[in-house]
PDB file of C-alpha atoms in Angstrom:
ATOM      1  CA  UNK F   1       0.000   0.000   0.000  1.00 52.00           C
ATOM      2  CA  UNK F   2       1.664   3.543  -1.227  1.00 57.00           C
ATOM      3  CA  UNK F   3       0.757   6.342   1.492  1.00 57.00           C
ATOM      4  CA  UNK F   4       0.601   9.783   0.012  1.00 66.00           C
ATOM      5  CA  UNK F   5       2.640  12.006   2.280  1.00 65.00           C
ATOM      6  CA  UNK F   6       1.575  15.106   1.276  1.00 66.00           C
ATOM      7  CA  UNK F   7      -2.318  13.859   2.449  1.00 65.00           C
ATOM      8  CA  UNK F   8      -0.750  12.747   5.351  1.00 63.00           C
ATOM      9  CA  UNK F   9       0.838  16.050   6.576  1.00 68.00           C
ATOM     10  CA  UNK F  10      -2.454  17.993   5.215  1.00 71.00           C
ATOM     11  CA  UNK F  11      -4.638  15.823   7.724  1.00 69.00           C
ATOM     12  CA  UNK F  12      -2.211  16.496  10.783  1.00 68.00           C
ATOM     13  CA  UNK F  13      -2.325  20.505   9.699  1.00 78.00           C
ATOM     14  CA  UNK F  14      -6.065  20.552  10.176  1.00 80.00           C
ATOM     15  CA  UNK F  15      -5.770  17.824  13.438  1.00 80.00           C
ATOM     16  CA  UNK F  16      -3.065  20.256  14.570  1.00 80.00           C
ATOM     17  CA  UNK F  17      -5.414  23.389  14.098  1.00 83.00           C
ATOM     18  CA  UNK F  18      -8.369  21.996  15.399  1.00 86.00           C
ATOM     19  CA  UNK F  19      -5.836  20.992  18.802  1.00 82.00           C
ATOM     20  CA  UNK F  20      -4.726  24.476  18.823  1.00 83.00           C
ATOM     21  CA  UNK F  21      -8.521  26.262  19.272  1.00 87.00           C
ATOM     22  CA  UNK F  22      -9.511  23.923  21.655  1.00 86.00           C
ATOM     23  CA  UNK F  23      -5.793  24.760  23.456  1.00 85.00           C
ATOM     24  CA  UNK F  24      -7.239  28.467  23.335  1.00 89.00           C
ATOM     25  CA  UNK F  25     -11.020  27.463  23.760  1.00 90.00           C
ATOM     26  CA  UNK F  26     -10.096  25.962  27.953  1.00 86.00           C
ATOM     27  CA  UNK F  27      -7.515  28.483  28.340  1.00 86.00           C
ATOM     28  CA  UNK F  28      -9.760  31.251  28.089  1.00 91.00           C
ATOM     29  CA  UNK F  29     -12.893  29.687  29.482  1.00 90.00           C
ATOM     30  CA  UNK F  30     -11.725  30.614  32.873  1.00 91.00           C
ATOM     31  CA  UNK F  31     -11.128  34.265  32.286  1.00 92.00           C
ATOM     32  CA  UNK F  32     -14.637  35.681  32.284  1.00 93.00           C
ATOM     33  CA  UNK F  33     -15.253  34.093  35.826  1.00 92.00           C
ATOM     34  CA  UNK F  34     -12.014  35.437  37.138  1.00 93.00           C
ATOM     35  CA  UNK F  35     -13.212  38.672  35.997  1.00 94.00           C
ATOM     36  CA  UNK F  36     -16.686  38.060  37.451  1.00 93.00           C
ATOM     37  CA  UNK F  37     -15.136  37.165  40.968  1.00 92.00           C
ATOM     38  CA  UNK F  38     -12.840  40.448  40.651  1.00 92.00           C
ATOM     39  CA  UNK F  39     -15.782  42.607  40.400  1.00 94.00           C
ATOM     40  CA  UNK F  40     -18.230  41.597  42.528  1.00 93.00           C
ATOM     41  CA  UNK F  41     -16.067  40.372  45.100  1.00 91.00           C
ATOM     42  CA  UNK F  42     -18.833  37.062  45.462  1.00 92.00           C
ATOM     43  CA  UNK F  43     -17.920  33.692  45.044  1.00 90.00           C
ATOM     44  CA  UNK F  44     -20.538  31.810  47.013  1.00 89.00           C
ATOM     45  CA  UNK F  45     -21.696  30.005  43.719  1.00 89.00           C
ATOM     46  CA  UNK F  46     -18.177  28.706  43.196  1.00 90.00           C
ATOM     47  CA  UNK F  47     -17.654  25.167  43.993  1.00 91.00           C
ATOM     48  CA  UNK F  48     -14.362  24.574  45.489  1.00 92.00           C
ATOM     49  CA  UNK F  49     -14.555  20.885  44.786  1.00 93.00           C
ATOM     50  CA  UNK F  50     -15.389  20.910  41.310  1.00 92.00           C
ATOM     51  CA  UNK F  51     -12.066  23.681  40.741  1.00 90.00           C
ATOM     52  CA  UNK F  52      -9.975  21.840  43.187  1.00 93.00           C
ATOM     53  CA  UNK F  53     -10.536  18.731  41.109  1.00 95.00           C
ATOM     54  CA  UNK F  54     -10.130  20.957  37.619  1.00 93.00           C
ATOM     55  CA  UNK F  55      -6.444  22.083  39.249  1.00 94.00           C
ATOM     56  CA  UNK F  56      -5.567  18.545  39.485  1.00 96.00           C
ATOM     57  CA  UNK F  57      -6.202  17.703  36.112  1.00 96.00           C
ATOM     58  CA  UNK F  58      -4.955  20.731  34.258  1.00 95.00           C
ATOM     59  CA  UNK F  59      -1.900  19.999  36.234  1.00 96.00           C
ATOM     60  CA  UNK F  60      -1.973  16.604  35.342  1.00 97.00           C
ATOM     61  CA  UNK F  61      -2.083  17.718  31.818  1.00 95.00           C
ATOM     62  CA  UNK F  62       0.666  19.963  32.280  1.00 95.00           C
ATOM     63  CA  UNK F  63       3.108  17.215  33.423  1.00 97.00           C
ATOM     64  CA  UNK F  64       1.510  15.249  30.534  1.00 97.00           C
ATOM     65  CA  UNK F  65       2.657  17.841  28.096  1.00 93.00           C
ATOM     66  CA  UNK F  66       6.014  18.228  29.581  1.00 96.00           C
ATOM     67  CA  UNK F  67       6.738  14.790  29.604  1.00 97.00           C
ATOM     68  CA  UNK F  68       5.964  14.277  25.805  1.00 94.00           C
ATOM     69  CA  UNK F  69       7.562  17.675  25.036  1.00 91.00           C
ATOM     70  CA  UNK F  70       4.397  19.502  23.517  1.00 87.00           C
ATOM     71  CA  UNK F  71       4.050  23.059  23.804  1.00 84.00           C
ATOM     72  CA  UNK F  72       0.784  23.518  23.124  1.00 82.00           C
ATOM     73  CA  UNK F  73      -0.454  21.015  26.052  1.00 89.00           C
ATOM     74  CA  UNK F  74       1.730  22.570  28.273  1.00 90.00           C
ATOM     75  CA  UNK F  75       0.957  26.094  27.281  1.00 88.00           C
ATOM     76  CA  UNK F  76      -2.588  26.198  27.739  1.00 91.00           C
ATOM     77  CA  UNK F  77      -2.750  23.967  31.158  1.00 93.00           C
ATOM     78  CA  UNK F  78      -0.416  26.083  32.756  1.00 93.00           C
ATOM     79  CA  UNK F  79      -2.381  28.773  32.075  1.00 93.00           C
ATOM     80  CA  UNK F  80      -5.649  27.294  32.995  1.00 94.00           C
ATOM     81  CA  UNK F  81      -4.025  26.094  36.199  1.00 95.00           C
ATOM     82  CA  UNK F  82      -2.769  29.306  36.911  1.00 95.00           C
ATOM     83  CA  UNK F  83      -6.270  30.826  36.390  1.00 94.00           C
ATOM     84  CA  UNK F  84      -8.556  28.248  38.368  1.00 93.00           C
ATOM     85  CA  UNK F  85      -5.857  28.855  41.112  1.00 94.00           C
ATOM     86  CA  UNK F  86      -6.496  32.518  41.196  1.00 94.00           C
ATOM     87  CA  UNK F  87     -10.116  31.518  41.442  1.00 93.00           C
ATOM     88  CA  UNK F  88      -9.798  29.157  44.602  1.00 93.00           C
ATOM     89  CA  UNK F  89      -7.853  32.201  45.874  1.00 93.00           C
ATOM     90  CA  UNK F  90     -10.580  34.279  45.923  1.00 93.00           C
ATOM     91  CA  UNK F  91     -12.610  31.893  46.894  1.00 91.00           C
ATOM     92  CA  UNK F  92     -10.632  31.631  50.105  1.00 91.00           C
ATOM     93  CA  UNK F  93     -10.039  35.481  50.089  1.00 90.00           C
ATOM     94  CA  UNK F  94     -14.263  36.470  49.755  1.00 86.00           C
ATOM     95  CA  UNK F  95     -15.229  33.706  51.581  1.00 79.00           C
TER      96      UNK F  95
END
C-alpha cells in the first residue's frame, strides 16, 4: 500500500489546528469568571470541589505535556491552572 505524504501532513495541519482552538477554547474559558469574581467580590456560587478537582487535572495535563515535550499542552494547562488557582484564591479570600 503507497501512502501519500503530502495527504498525510495535510490531515495532521487541520488535526493540529483543530488541537490548537480547543488549546485556546479551555484556556480562556476561565477568564470571564475570574473577571466576574474580581468585580463583585462574590464567590458563594463557586464550587471549590469541582475547581480543586479541575487544578488537578490541568496539572496533570501539564506534566503530561512536559513529559511528551508539547508546547501547546503545556501552554494552555499552565495557564488554565494558573487561572482556576487565582479563582480558589478568591474563593478563600471572599469567603
Amino acid at each position: 500500500m503507497i501512502v501519500n505524504n503530502a495527504r498525510i501532513e495535510s490531515i495532521m495541519d487541520y488535526v493540529t489546528i483543530i488541537g490548537l482552538v480547543a488549546a485556546v477554547f479551555t484556556t480562556v474559558s476561565l477568564f470571564p469568571q475570574i473577571v466576574k469574581v474580581w468585580k463583585t467580590k462574590s464567590t458563594k456560587d463557586i464550587s471549590t470541589g469541582m475547581f480543586s478537582l479541575f487544578c488537578g487535572g490541568v496539572f496533570l495535563w501539564f506534566i503530561y505535556g512536559v513529559l511528551i515535550g508539547d508546547m501547546p499542552i503545556i501552554f494552555a494547562n499552565l495557564i488554565a491552572f494558573i487561572q482556576a488557582i487565582v479563582i480558589l484564591v478568591f474563593k478563600v479570600k471572599y469567603k
